[in-house]
Each structure stands twice: as C-alpha cells, then as structure tokens.
Amino acid sequence: MSSPSSVIPAQRRGTGSHFVVNGSDGLAYRLAEQLTQRYGADVVLLMTPEQLRGARDFSELPRVRVLVVDRVDERALHQADLTNSLGLALAVQDDVANIHIALRARDIRPDLRLVVRMYNSNLGRGIEELLGNAKVLSDAEIAAPALVAIALDEVSAVPVPVAGRTLVVARRGAAVPADVVCGLVDTVGTGAAVDLLPADAASADLVLAESRETTSVADTVNAVALRMTRRARRWRLRAVVDTMKSLVSRQFRFAVSTALVVLAVAGFFFARGEHVRSLWDGIYLTAANAFGGPELSPDLPGRQQVLQLVIALAGLALVPLVTAMVVEGLVNARLAVAQGRLRLPTDGHIVLVGLGNVGTRALRMLYDRGLPVIAIDINEQARGVALARELGIPLIIGDASRESTLRSANVQRCRALMTLASNDVINLEAALHGRNLQPQLRVLVRLFDGDLAARVRKTFSIRFTRSVSYLAAPAFAEALMDREVIGTISVERRVLLIAEVVVGPGSPLDGTRVGEADQPGAVRVIALAEFGEPRPLWRPADNRVLHARDRLTVVASRDGLSDLMAQAAAAGVATS
C-alpha cells in the first residue's frame, strides 16, 4: 500500500496541503477521517456555533483543525486559508446554503475543486455545469438503494452506466454467464469476513454483470395487477379489526369486554330459569333487563332475582362505556385523518423509521416498487412527512423507540423493519422492540459507530447494520481528490469503487500488461479503452500491453485505487 501522502494530486501540492470541509455531522466526520488517515492531508473544518452544539467529536481525529465562525462567509473562508487549499467540501444538509457558499468560494478562487452535498440530485447536475470543476453528490442517493436492497433481502441492483453499458450487482446464479463482467465477492467462503475481489473470480457468488432487462407490456400488466392485489389485502376483516383496535385504547376495550362477559354469563344462567320458555325468550328478557331496566318480578326465585340485578348493573355500565369508546374512536379517527395516518394496517409490509433525507429517499424507492409501507417519525416537520401524505402512505407521528408506536404500525406482522433515523439510540431501541414483537423479524439498523455496530451484531444477533456516512464518504472523498469515480458498491460495511484511471506517459504501468494492474482483493480491470479507440475492450486479456493515455475501468477498494493511481502517475510527477 502506498504512503498516504502519495495520493495527493501532485499538480495541486504547490498550493497547500489541506482541504476545507464545512459540516459537523457523520458525513463530515467520515470525510475528514478519510482525508487525514487515508490521503495524508490536513483538514480545516468550518462550522458555526449552532452546528458545533450537535457536532461529532472531531478531537479524536489528528490533523483536523476545527474553526468555529459566526457564519460561513468570505471572511470565514479566508480564515480557513481557502486560497491555498486543495479543495472545498460543503457537507451541510442545506442545499441553498451550500450553493451560496460554493458561489462565494468560486469568487475567491475560480479554479478550486468543489464537492457539494445536495439532496436534490436533478438540481445538482445543473449546478455542476454552472460552477465548473465541481461535483455535486447526494449521500441519500448513494446509500438508500443499498439499504432498501438489504431490507428486502435482495442484491443491490442499482444500475451503473459504464462506457455505454449498464452494469448491476447480481448473484451469479441469476446472471447469464456471458454477461458477467467480473466476480466481486465471495460471501460463502470459510473465513469470517467476506472475500472482496477474490483471486479466483469463479468463486465469487456476487458478480458485476451487464443488465439487458427490458420492460414488456406483459411485465407492466403483471406489475400493476400485483400492486392492486397487495392493496386489496388491506380490506380483509383482520385489517378492519386492527384499525378499530388502533383507534380505541386498551383500557376501554378491556372494560367493555368485561361488561359483555358479565352480561353474557349472567344472561346464560338467567335464561335457564323455569319461567323462560325458549332461547329467544331468554335473549329477549336478558336484553330487556340490561338496557330497559329490570322488570320487577317478586315471584322469581332468589337466585334468578340476583342474576336479574347483575344483568341490569352490567347493562348500566355497558352503555356509557360503549358511548365513551365510540367518542374516543371518532376523535382518534379525526386526528389520524388530519395527520394522514388513518390507513388499514396490513401484513407483509415494510416499517420505515425516520423520514430524514435517507429515509425519504428509501420511502420513495419502496413506493415506486409498489411495496406496502408504514412510515414513522417523531417530527411532523421531517422532510419525508409531506411526501408520505402526498403519496397516501400510512404515516405515524410518534416515538419509534416505544413499543406501543411499533405495535400501531403492525410490526408484529411486517416483512422488515428499517430504522433510518439519524439517532443511533432511537434506531437501536426500535430494532430491539421490533425483535421482541417478532423474533424472526428482518431488521436493518442505521448505526454510525462501527464498534457499536459490531457489538450489536454479536450480542443481539442483528446482522444488518449500516452507516450512511460510511457508505457515502468514499464517493465524496474521491470526488474531492478529483478522481473519476463512476459508482460505488456496498458490501457489508465495506465499499468498492468503479473508477477510471488513465495510464500516464512513462508511468510504472506504461508498457506493462493488464494482468499486472490486477491485484486480488484490491483491483480488478474490467475494461480497457486504448488511446484513440472510440470503444473500450471489455474483460481484456491479462497479456494485453498497456500504453500511455490508455484508460482503464476498474473495480477497486479504496486502498487498491490509491495504489493504482500512484502506479499510473506520469513520469516526472512526484507522488510522495
């Protein structure tokens, strides 16, 4: 592995050795961590006092200087020595503020490399063109597909366009052998950890393959029919009962049930008296005594008189209880309609906790696939609340760390639970309550702390834990280093990159063979575009010779990509 400093672009080293990062959350932390530890650069972290109050602890990261300013303006950028920096990353969750700061930075230094975090990726593409030498990325867009795939027990099939082809990650058994580009991961080996880019490509059970899928009319009709069938399930009797239960408190249900049981038992024995001639007479007399008041009959035996009084008392208690229960149900129903959460619960659905940026993106993906979803968030102002109401998705405004909230979402009969809130404690508590309600439940937990995630997997047998910042940070770091990263692939809590590398004239790769660029576990060459050729050669032979300005398309780990970039650097360019 090359030394960390060797990966800093040589042509920019004369301007300084630090990056400026504006942010305070998990993404900013992971980005600063990678820039300092993996790439050997210093980082100046800009944040306001308000951002500092909720910030991660950056003191444990060496070579990171936290600069707290009243506002991030031209003066603050000068204090961070932006003029002599290697690049600026704007990692705050505020699209408008990030654009404003980017424009200020462009005025200070027109050629500066900019990486901007934006939720709206469509707007971001236009911003890239306007700013120049900029990359706009969405951490939610990067992470959400992998999270949804894990929750559904699927391979992440997010298409990645590469040199005119569309590539997806697939299980080897589901891919046509001729479409397999390379083996990615061996997840069933003897080792405890997965084997990335194994030396024996045939042993990989997850592969990168070309997608040739098309949507036919029949597929569309079947998809619509499946969606309608799933929606029709919501109207089953059990769903209706569940809805009524969600509108009436447990105390009222218990009190009414008790009164009905007393009335039924007393009525049964009362109807067995000698004065009752038929079953209908028994039912009639019981109902008349319960709701019309007891009919005085001195001739009745003492036992029958006692039962008659019990029936009258049970009926007297039942009427106000039922009235109160109906009133409570109507009030709760009106509140639920106002909050957009009155929907018939179902089974086989996805319960999604947290409607921030990532949760909102995951919610939209699940809806677009026609999957039944119930969303939960404690904050009615969360980004995804408006989307859920617009799409008619069942929504619960409540604390997901409480078991009662999860019960109202029918977690005990759901298909999977996704806890994607930005708070690790809430996510973990919701996951544990979900497991208590359904021991075999498939749970995906968003956790920032890697050590905590490992202990949770070991102690609570919750296998699927992911960090959004960990999934997204590599793309931000590589973009800040001005590398041609085309896409990212999430494997467990590790990330592979699809990138392009140009062979520099006189570099160690110039004149070598393709096989020498491959590194088991680190780099796999999937395509070679020879200089002057309009189309790349896919899966090039290992003995094919590389020449200056040839372009390699590779799948690599972050360390492997750094090593390959160092080998591809042109002669005469310092790399350390």
Coordinates of C-alpha atoms in Angstrom, one line a residue:
M1 CA 0.0 0.0 0.0
S2 CA 1.4 3.4 -0.9
S3 CA 2.0 6.0 1.8
P4 CA -0.9 8.3 2.5
S5 CA 0.7 11.4 1.1
S6 CA 1.4 9.7 -2.2
V7 CA -2.2 10.0 -3.2
I8 CA -2.5 13.8 -3.1
P9 CA -2.6 15.2 -6.6
A10 CA 0.9 16.4 -7.3
Q11 CA -0.2 19.2 -9.6
R12 CA -2.0 20.8 -6.7
R13 CA 0.5 20.3 -3.9
G14 CA 2.2 23.6 -4.5
T15 CA -1.0 25.4 -3.4
G16 CA -1.1 23.8 0.0
S17 CA -1.6 20.5 1.8
H18 CA -5.1 21.0 3.4
F19 CA -8.7 20.6 2.5
V20 CA -11.5 22.8 3.8
V21 CA -14.7 21.0 4.9
N22 CA -17.9 22.7 6.0
G23 CA -20.0 20.4 8.1
S24 CA -20.5 18.8 11.5
D25 CA -22.4 15.6 11.2
G26 CA -21.4 12.0 10.4
L27 CA -20.6 12.6 6.8
A28 CA -18.3 15.4 7.6
Y29 CA -16.6 13.2 10.2
R30 CA -16.1 10.3 7.9
L31 CA -14.8 12.6 5.1
A32 CA -12.3 14.3 7.4
E33 CA -11.2 10.9 8.7
Q34 CA -10.5 9.6 5.2
L35 CA -8.8 12.8 4.0
T36 CA -6.4 12.7 7.0
Q37 CA -5.8 9.0 7.6
R38 CA -6.1 7.6 4.0
Y39 CA -4.8 10.5 2.0
G40 CA -2.4 12.2 4.4
A41 CA -3.9 15.6 4.1
D42 CA -4.7 18.2 6.7
V43 CA -8.3 19.3 7.1
V44 CA -9.7 22.7 8.3
L45 CA -13.3 22.0 9.5
L46 CA -15.6 25.0 9.3
M47 CA -18.7 25.2 11.4
T48 CA -21.0 27.7 13.2
P49 CA -21.7 27.6 16.9
E50 CA -25.2 26.2 16.2
Q51 CA -23.6 23.3 14.2
L52 CA -21.0 22.8 16.9
R53 CA -23.7 22.0 19.5
G54 CA -24.8 18.9 17.6
A55 CA -21.4 18.0 16.1
R56 CA -19.5 14.8 16.2
D57 CA -16.3 14.7 18.3
F58 CA -13.6 15.7 15.9
S59 CA -10.9 16.0 18.6
E60 CA -10.0 12.3 18.2
L61 CA -9.0 12.9 14.5
P62 CA -5.4 14.0 14.1
R63 CA -4.6 16.7 11.6
V64 CA -8.1 18.2 11.8
R65 CA -8.4 21.8 12.9
V66 CA -12.0 22.9 13.9
L67 CA -12.6 26.6 13.1
V68 CA -15.8 27.9 14.6
V69 CA -17.2 31.0 12.9
D70 CA -20.3 33.1 13.4
R71 CA -21.3 32.4 9.7
V72 CA -19.6 30.8 6.8
D73 CA -18.9 33.8 4.6
E74 CA -16.0 35.3 2.7
R75 CA -14.2 36.2 5.9
A76 CA -14.5 32.7 7.3
L77 CA -13.3 31.2 4.0
H78 CA -10.2 33.4 4.1
Q79 CA -9.6 32.4 7.8
A80 CA -9.6 28.7 6.6
D81 CA -6.9 29.7 4.0
L82 CA -9.2 28.7 1.1
T83 CA -6.9 30.4 -1.4
N84 CA -4.1 27.9 -0.6
S85 CA -6.3 24.8 -0.1
L86 CA -6.5 21.7 -2.2
G87 CA -10.3 21.7 -2.3
L88 CA -13.6 22.6 -0.5
A89 CA -16.3 20.1 0.5
L90 CA -19.7 21.5 1.5
A91 CA -21.2 18.8 3.6
V92 CA -24.1 20.5 5.5
Q93 CA -27.6 19.3 4.9
D94 CA -28.8 22.6 3.4
D95 CA -28.9 22.8 -0.4
V96 CA -29.4 26.5 -0.6
A97 CA -26.7 27.3 1.9
N98 CA -24.2 25.0 0.2
I99 CA -24.9 26.7 -3.2
H100 CA -24.4 30.1 -1.7
I101 CA -21.1 29.2 -0.1
A102 CA -19.9 27.5 -3.3
L103 CA -20.6 30.7 -5.2
R104 CA -18.6 32.7 -2.6
A105 CA -15.7 30.2 -2.9
R106 CA -15.7 30.4 -6.6
D107 CA -15.3 34.2 -6.4
I108 CA -12.3 33.8 -4.1
R109 CA -10.7 31.1 -6.2
P110 CA -12.1 30.3 -9.6
D111 CA -10.1 27.1 -10.2
L112 CA -10.8 25.5 -6.8
R113 CA -12.1 21.9 -6.7
L114 CA -15.6 21.9 -5.1
V115 CA -17.7 19.0 -3.8
V116 CA -21.2 19.9 -2.8
R117 CA -23.7 17.9 -0.9
M118 CA -27.2 18.3 -2.2
Y119 CA -30.4 16.2 -1.7
N120 CA -31.9 17.3 -5.0
S121 CA -29.7 15.5 -7.5
N122 CA -31.5 16.8 -10.5
L123 CA -30.7 20.4 -9.5
G124 CA -27.2 19.3 -8.7
R125 CA -26.4 18.3 -12.2
G126 CA -27.2 21.9 -13.4
I127 CA -25.1 23.3 -10.5
E128 CA -22.1 21.3 -11.6
E129 CA -22.1 22.9 -15.0
L130 CA -22.5 26.4 -13.7
L131 CA -19.8 26.1 -11.1
G132 CA -17.2 24.3 -13.2
N133 CA -14.6 22.0 -11.6
A134 CA -17.3 20.8 -9.2
K135 CA -19.0 17.6 -8.2
V136 CA -22.5 17.5 -6.6
L137 CA -23.3 14.4 -4.7
S138 CA -26.3 13.2 -2.6
D139 CA -25.4 10.9 0.4
A140 CA -29.1 9.8 0.4
E141 CA -29.0 8.8 -3.2
I142 CA -25.8 6.9 -2.7
A143 CA -26.9 5.0 0.4
A144 CA -30.6 4.4 0.0
P145 CA -30.5 1.8 -2.7
A146 CA -28.1 -0.4 -0.7
L147 CA -30.3 0.0 2.4
V148 CA -33.5 -0.9 0.6
A149 CA -31.8 -4.0 -1.0
I150 CA -30.7 -5.2 2.4
A151 CA -34.1 -4.8 4.0
L152 CA -35.7 -6.8 1.1
D153 CA -33.0 -9.5 1.2
E154 CA -32.0 -8.6 -2.4
V155 CA -28.8 -7.8 -4.1
S156 CA -28.4 -4.0 -4.8
A157 CA -29.4 -3.8 -8.4
V158 CA -28.9 -0.1 -8.9
P159 CA -27.7 0.3 -12.5
V160 CA -24.3 1.9 -13.1
P161 CA -23.7 3.3 -16.6
V162 CA -20.2 2.5 -17.7
A163 CA -18.9 3.2 -21.2
G164 CA -22.2 2.6 -22.9
R165 CA -23.2 -0.4 -20.9
T166 CA -25.4 -0.7 -17.8
L167 CA -23.9 -2.8 -15.0
V168 CA -25.6 -4.2 -11.9
V169 CA -24.6 -6.3 -9.0
A170 CA -26.2 -9.7 -9.1
R171 CA -26.0 -13.2 -7.7
R172 CA -24.0 -15.4 -10.0
G173 CA -26.9 -17.9 -10.4
A174 CA -29.2 -15.1 -11.6
A175 CA -26.8 -13.7 -14.2
V176 CA -26.3 -15.0 -17.7
P177 CA -22.6 -16.2 -17.8
A178 CA -21.9 -14.3 -21.0
D179 CA -23.0 -11.0 -19.2
V180 CA -20.7 -11.4 -16.2
V181 CA -18.0 -8.7 -16.2
C182 CA -16.1 -9.8 -13.1
G183 CA -16.5 -11.6 -9.7
L184 CA -17.0 -9.2 -6.8
V185 CA -17.4 -11.0 -3.5
D186 CA -17.2 -14.5 -2.1
T187 CA -19.7 -14.4 0.8
V188 CA -19.8 -18.1 1.5
G189 CA -16.2 -18.8 2.0
T190 CA -14.7 -20.4 5.1
G191 CA -13.5 -17.1 6.5
A192 CA -15.5 -15.0 8.9
A193 CA -15.3 -11.9 6.6
V194 CA -16.3 -11.6 3.0
D195 CA -13.6 -12.0 0.4
L196 CA -13.6 -9.0 -1.9
L197 CA -12.4 -9.4 -5.5
P198 CA -11.1 -12.9 -4.9
A199 CA -8.1 -14.2 -6.9
D200 CA -10.3 -17.0 -8.2
A201 CA -13.1 -14.9 -9.9
A202 CA -15.2 -18.1 -10.3
S203 CA -15.5 -18.5 -6.6
A204 CA -17.4 -15.1 -6.2
D205 CA -21.1 -15.6 -5.7
L206 CA -21.8 -11.9 -6.2
V207 CA -20.8 -10.6 -9.6
L208 CA -20.9 -7.4 -11.7
A209 CA -22.9 -8.1 -14.8
E210 CA -24.3 -6.3 -17.7
S211 CA -28.1 -5.6 -17.4
R212 CA -30.1 -6.4 -20.5
E213 CA -33.5 -6.3 -18.9
T214 CA -36.4 -4.6 -20.8
T215 CA -39.9 -3.9 -19.7
S216 CA -42.6 -5.6 -21.8
V217 CA -46.3 -4.9 -21.9
A218 CA -47.0 -8.2 -20.1
D219 CA -44.5 -7.3 -17.3
T220 CA -46.2 -3.9 -16.9
V221 CA -49.7 -5.5 -16.6
N222 CA -48.4 -8.1 -14.2
A223 CA -46.8 -5.4 -12.0
V224 CA -50.0 -3.4 -11.9
A225 CA -52.0 -6.5 -11.1
L226 CA -49.6 -7.4 -8.3
R227 CA -49.8 -3.9 -6.8
M228 CA -53.6 -4.0 -6.9
T229 CA -53.6 -7.4 -5.2
R230 CA -51.4 -6.1 -2.4
R231 CA -53.6 -3.1 -1.8
A232 CA -56.7 -5.3 -1.8
R233 CA -55.3 -7.2 1.2
R234 CA -55.8 -4.2 3.3
W235 CA -59.5 -4.6 3.3
R236 CA -59.6 -8.0 4.9
L237 CA -61.6 -8.5 8.1
R238 CA -58.5 -8.8 10.2
A239 CA -57.2 -5.4 8.9
V240 CA -60.6 -3.8 9.8
V241 CA -60.4 -5.2 13.3
D242 CA -56.8 -3.9 13.6
T243 CA -57.8 -0.5 12.5
M244 CA -60.6 -0.4 15.1
K245 CA -58.2 -1.5 17.8
S246 CA -55.7 1.3 16.9
L247 CA -58.5 3.9 17.4
V248 CA -59.6 2.7 20.8
S249 CA -57.4 2.5 23.9
R250 CA -56.7 -0.9 25.5
Q251 CA -58.4 0.2 28.8
F252 CA -61.7 0.9 27.1
R253 CA -61.5 -2.4 25.2
F254 CA -60.9 -4.3 28.4
A255 CA -63.7 -2.5 30.3
V256 CA -66.3 -3.1 27.6
S257 CA -65.1 -6.7 27.2
T258 CA -65.5 -7.3 30.9
A259 CA -69.1 -5.9 30.9
L260 CA -70.0 -8.0 28.0
V261 CA -68.6 -11.2 29.6
V262 CA -70.5 -10.5 32.8
L263 CA -73.7 -9.8 30.8
A264 CA -73.3 -12.9 28.7
V265 CA -72.6 -15.3 31.7
A266 CA -75.4 -13.8 33.9
G267 CA -77.8 -13.9 30.9
F268 CA -77.0 -17.5 30.2
F269 CA -77.9 -18.7 33.7
F270 CA -80.9 -16.3 33.9
A271 CA -82.2 -17.8 30.6
R272 CA -82.1 -21.3 32.1
G273 CA -84.8 -20.4 34.6
E274 CA -88.2 -22.3 34.7
H275 CA -90.1 -19.1 33.6
V276 CA -88.2 -18.9 30.3
R277 CA -89.9 -21.0 27.6
S278 CA -87.5 -20.7 24.7
L279 CA -84.0 -19.5 23.7
W280 CA -85.4 -16.3 22.1
D281 CA -87.4 -15.6 25.3
G282 CA -84.1 -15.8 27.2
I283 CA -82.3 -13.5 24.9
Y284 CA -85.2 -11.0 24.9
L285 CA -85.5 -11.0 28.7
T286 CA -81.8 -10.6 29.1
A287 CA -81.6 -7.6 26.7
A288 CA -84.7 -6.0 28.2
N289 CA -83.3 -6.2 31.8
A290 CA -79.9 -4.9 30.6
F291 CA -81.0 -1.9 28.6
G292 CA -84.6 -1.2 29.7
G293 CA -84.2 -1.7 33.4
P294 CA -85.0 -4.8 35.5
E295 CA -88.7 -5.9 35.4
L296 CA -89.8 -6.4 39.0
S297 CA -90.9 -10.0 39.5
P298 CA -91.4 -10.9 43.2
D299 CA -92.4 -14.4 42.1
L300 CA -88.9 -15.2 40.7
P301 CA -86.6 -17.4 42.8
G302 CA -83.9 -15.5 44.8
R303 CA -81.1 -16.8 42.6
Q304 CA -82.9 -15.5 39.5
Q305 CA -83.5 -12.2 41.1
V306 CA -79.7 -11.8 41.8
L307 CA -78.9 -12.7 38.2
Q308 CA -81.5 -10.1 37.1
L309 CA -79.8 -7.4 39.1
V310 CA -76.4 -8.4 37.8
I311 CA -77.7 -8.1 34.3
A312 CA -79.1 -4.7 35.0
L313 CA -75.9 -3.4 36.5
A314 CA -73.8 -4.8 33.6
G315 CA -76.1 -3.1 31.1
L316 CA -76.0 0.1 33.1
A317 CA -72.2 0.1 32.9
L318 CA -72.0 -1.0 29.3
V319 CA -74.0 1.9 27.8
P320 CA -71.7 4.8 29.0
L321 CA -68.6 2.6 28.3
V322 CA -69.7 2.0 24.7
T323 CA -70.6 5.7 24.3
A324 CA -67.2 6.8 25.6
M325 CA -65.4 4.2 23.4
V326 CA -67.2 5.5 20.3
V327 CA -66.4 9.1 21.1
E328 CA -62.7 8.2 21.6
G329 CA -62.7 6.3 18.3
L330 CA -64.2 9.2 16.4
V331 CA -61.8 11.7 18.0
N332 CA -58.8 9.5 17.2
A333 CA -60.0 8.9 13.7
R334 CA -60.3 12.6 13.0
L335 CA -56.8 13.2 14.4
A336 CA -55.5 10.4 12.3
V337 CA -57.1 11.8 9.2
A338 CA -55.7 15.2 9.9
Q339 CA -52.2 13.7 10.3
G340 CA -52.5 11.5 7.2
R341 CA -52.1 8.2 9.1
L342 CA -55.5 6.6 9.0
R343 CA -54.9 3.6 6.8
L344 CA -55.8 0.0 7.2
P345 CA -52.8 -1.9 8.6
T346 CA -51.7 -4.9 6.6
D347 CA -49.1 -7.7 6.9
G348 CA -46.1 -8.3 4.8
H349 CA -45.3 -4.6 4.7
I350 CA -42.2 -2.6 5.4
V351 CA -42.0 -0.4 8.5
L352 CA -39.6 2.5 8.0
V353 CA -38.5 4.6 10.9
G354 CA -37.0 8.0 10.2
L355 CA -38.0 10.4 7.4
G356 CA -34.9 12.5 7.0
N357 CA -33.0 12.7 3.8
V358 CA -32.1 9.0 3.6
G359 CA -35.4 7.8 4.9
T360 CA -37.3 9.9 2.4
R361 CA -35.3 8.5 -0.5
A362 CA -35.9 4.9 0.8
L363 CA -39.6 5.6 1.2
R364 CA -39.8 6.8 -2.4
M365 CA -38.0 3.8 -3.7
L366 CA -40.3 1.4 -1.8
Y367 CA -43.4 3.2 -3.1
D368 CA -42.2 3.2 -6.7
R369 CA -41.8 -0.6 -6.5
G370 CA -45.4 -0.9 -5.3
L371 CA -44.4 -2.3 -1.9
P372 CA -46.7 -1.6 1.1
V373 CA -45.0 0.8 3.6
I374 CA -45.8 2.3 7.0
A375 CA -43.6 5.3 7.9
I376 CA -42.8 6.5 11.4
D377 CA -41.2 9.8 12.5
I378 CA -41.4 11.7 15.8
N379 CA -41.1 15.1 14.0
E380 CA -44.1 16.2 11.9
Q381 CA -41.8 18.7 10.1
A382 CA -39.4 16.0 8.8
R383 CA -38.6 16.1 5.1
G384 CA -40.5 12.8 4.3
V385 CA -43.7 13.6 6.1
A386 CA -45.1 15.7 3.3
L387 CA -44.1 13.1 0.7
A388 CA -45.8 10.3 2.7
R389 CA -49.1 12.3 2.9
E390 CA -48.8 13.2 -0.8
L391 CA -48.4 9.6 -1.8
G392 CA -51.1 8.3 0.6
I393 CA -48.6 6.2 2.6
P394 CA -49.6 5.3 6.1
L395 CA -47.8 7.7 8.5
I396 CA -47.5 7.6 12.3
I397 CA -46.2 10.6 14.1
G398 CA -44.7 9.2 17.2
D399 CA -41.6 7.9 19.1
A400 CA -40.4 4.7 17.4
S401 CA -38.4 3.8 20.4
R402 CA -41.7 3.0 22.2
E403 CA -43.2 -0.5 21.7
S404 CA -46.7 0.9 21.5
T405 CA -45.7 3.0 18.5
L406 CA -44.3 -0.1 16.7
R407 CA -47.5 -2.0 17.6
S408 CA -49.6 0.6 15.9
A409 CA -47.5 0.0 12.8
N410 CA -48.2 -3.8 13.0
V411 CA -44.5 -4.6 13.3
Q412 CA -45.5 -8.0 14.7
R413 CA -46.7 -8.9 11.2
C414 CA -44.4 -6.8 8.9
R415 CA -41.9 -8.1 6.4
A416 CA -39.0 -6.0 7.5
L417 CA -38.1 -3.1 9.8
M418 CA -35.8 -0.3 8.6
T419 CA -34.6 2.1 11.3
L420 CA -33.1 5.0 9.4
A421 CA -33.3 7.9 11.9
S422 CA -30.2 10.0 12.5
N423 CA -30.1 9.0 16.2
D424 CA -28.3 5.7 16.9
V425 CA -30.1 5.2 20.3
I426 CA -33.6 5.5 18.7
N427 CA -32.6 3.2 15.9
L428 CA -31.3 0.5 18.3
E429 CA -34.2 0.8 20.7
A430 CA -36.7 0.5 17.8
A431 CA -34.8 -2.5 16.4
L432 CA -34.8 -4.3 19.8
H433 CA -38.5 -3.7 20.4
G434 CA -39.2 -4.9 16.8
R435 CA -37.4 -8.1 17.6
N436 CA -39.4 -8.6 20.8
L437 CA -42.6 -8.3 18.8
Q438 CA -41.4 -10.6 16.1
P439 CA -38.4 -12.7 17.0
Q440 CA -37.5 -13.6 13.3
L441 CA -38.0 -10.1 12.0
R442 CA -35.6 -8.9 9.4
V443 CA -34.1 -5.7 10.8
L444 CA -31.9 -3.1 9.2
V445 CA -30.3 -0.7 11.7
R446 CA -28.6 2.5 10.8
L447 CA -25.6 3.0 13.2
F448 CA -22.8 5.5 12.8
D449 CA -20.4 3.9 15.3
G450 CA -18.6 0.9 13.7
D451 CA -17.6 -0.6 17.1
L452 CA -21.2 -0.4 18.4
A453 CA -22.4 -2.0 15.2
A454 CA -20.0 -4.9 15.6
R455 CA -21.1 -5.4 19.2
V456 CA -24.8 -5.2 18.3
R457 CA -24.4 -7.9 15.6
K458 CA -22.6 -10.1 18.1
T459 CA -24.8 -9.5 21.2
F460 CA -28.3 -9.1 19.8
S461 CA -27.9 -11.1 16.6
I462 CA -28.9 -8.1 14.5
R463 CA -26.9 -8.9 11.4
F464 CA -27.7 -5.9 9.2
T465 CA -26.2 -2.6 10.5
R466 CA -25.1 0.1 8.1
S467 CA -23.7 3.6 8.4
V468 CA -24.9 6.0 5.8
S469 CA -21.9 8.3 6.2
Y470 CA -19.6 5.2 5.7
L471 CA -21.4 4.3 2.5
A472 CA -21.3 7.8 1.1
A473 CA -18.0 9.2 2.3
P474 CA -15.8 7.4 -0.2
A475 CA -17.6 8.9 -3.1
F476 CA -17.2 12.4 -1.6
A477 CA -13.5 11.8 -0.8
E478 CA -12.7 10.5 -4.3
A479 CA -14.6 13.4 -5.9
L480 CA -12.6 15.9 -3.7
M481 CA -9.4 14.2 -5.0
D482 CA -10.7 14.8 -8.5
R483 CA -10.9 11.1 -9.4
E484 CA -13.2 9.6 -12.0
V485 CA -15.3 7.5 -9.7
I486 CA -18.3 6.2 -11.6
G487 CA -20.2 4.4 -8.9
T488 CA -20.0 2.7 -5.5
I489 CA -20.8 -0.9 -4.4
S490 CA -21.7 -1.6 -0.8
V491 CA -20.7 -5.0 0.7
E492 CA -21.4 -5.4 4.4
R493 CA -19.9 -2.3 5.9
R494 CA -17.2 -2.0 3.2
V495 CA -17.3 -0.2 -0.2
L496 CA -15.9 -1.0 -3.6
L497 CA -15.5 1.8 -6.2
I498 CA -15.9 1.7 -10.0
A499 CA -13.5 4.2 -11.4
E500 CA -11.5 5.2 -14.5
V501 CA -7.7 5.5 -14.4
V502 CA -5.5 7.0 -17.2
V503 CA -2.1 5.5 -17.8
G504 CA 0.4 8.3 -17.6
P505 CA 3.4 8.5 -20.1
G506 CA 6.4 6.9 -18.6
S507 CA 4.5 5.6 -15.5
P508 CA 5.1 2.2 -14.0
L509 CA 2.0 0.9 -15.8
D510 CA 3.2 2.2 -19.2
G511 CA 4.4 -0.8 -21.2
T512 CA 3.2 -3.4 -18.7
R513 CA 0.4 -5.9 -19.1
V514 CA -3.2 -5.7 -17.9
G515 CA -2.6 -8.6 -15.5
E516 CA 0.0 -6.6 -13.6
A517 CA -2.6 -3.9 -12.9
D518 CA -4.9 -6.5 -11.3
Q519 CA -4.5 -7.0 -7.5
P520 CA -6.5 -9.8 -5.9
G521 CA -8.6 -8.3 -3.1
A522 CA -7.8 -4.7 -4.3
V523 CA -8.1 -4.1 -8.0
R524 CA -9.9 -5.8 -11.0
V525 CA -9.6 -4.3 -14.5
I526 CA -13.0 -4.7 -16.3
A527 CA -12.4 -2.6 -19.4
L528 CA -9.6 -1.0 -21.4
A529 CA -10.1 1.9 -23.8
E530 CA -6.9 2.2 -25.8
F531 CA -5.8 5.7 -26.8
G532 CA -7.5 6.7 -30.0
E533 CA -10.0 3.9 -29.9
P534 CA -13.7 5.1 -29.6
R535 CA -14.9 2.0 -27.8
P536 CA -13.5 0.1 -24.8
L537 CA -12.5 -3.5 -24.8
W538 CA -14.4 -5.4 -22.1
R539 CA -12.6 -8.1 -20.0
P540 CA -9.3 -7.5 -21.7
A541 CA -6.8 -10.4 -21.7
D542 CA -4.1 -10.4 -19.0
N543 CA -1.3 -10.3 -21.5
R544 CA -2.6 -7.2 -23.3
V545 CA 0.0 -4.4 -23.2
L546 CA -0.8 -1.0 -21.7
H547 CA 0.3 2.2 -23.4
A548 CA 0.4 5.8 -22.4
R549 CA -3.1 7.5 -22.2
D550 CA -4.9 4.2 -22.3
R551 CA -7.9 4.4 -20.0
L552 CA -8.6 1.6 -17.5
T553 CA -12.0 1.0 -16.0
V554 CA -11.6 -0.9 -12.7
V555 CA -13.5 -2.1 -9.7
A556 CA -11.3 -1.5 -6.7
S557 CA -11.1 -1.0 -2.9
R558 CA -10.2 2.5 -1.8
D559 CA -6.6 1.4 -1.0
G560 CA -6.4 -0.5 -4.2
L561 CA -7.5 2.5 -6.2
S562 CA -4.9 4.7 -4.4
D563 CA -2.1 2.3 -5.3
L564 CA -3.3 2.1 -8.9
M565 CA -3.4 5.9 -9.2
A566 CA 0.2 6.1 -7.9
Q567 CA 1.3 3.5 -10.5
A568 CA -0.5 5.3 -13.3
A569 CA 1.1 8.7 -12.5
A570 CA 3.1 10.1 -15.4
A571 CA 6.9 10.0 -15.1
G572 CA 8.5 13.1 -13.6
V573 CA 5.4 13.8 -11.4
A574 CA 6.2 13.5 -7.8
T575 CA 3.9 11.2 -5.9
S576 CA 5.2 11.4 -2.4

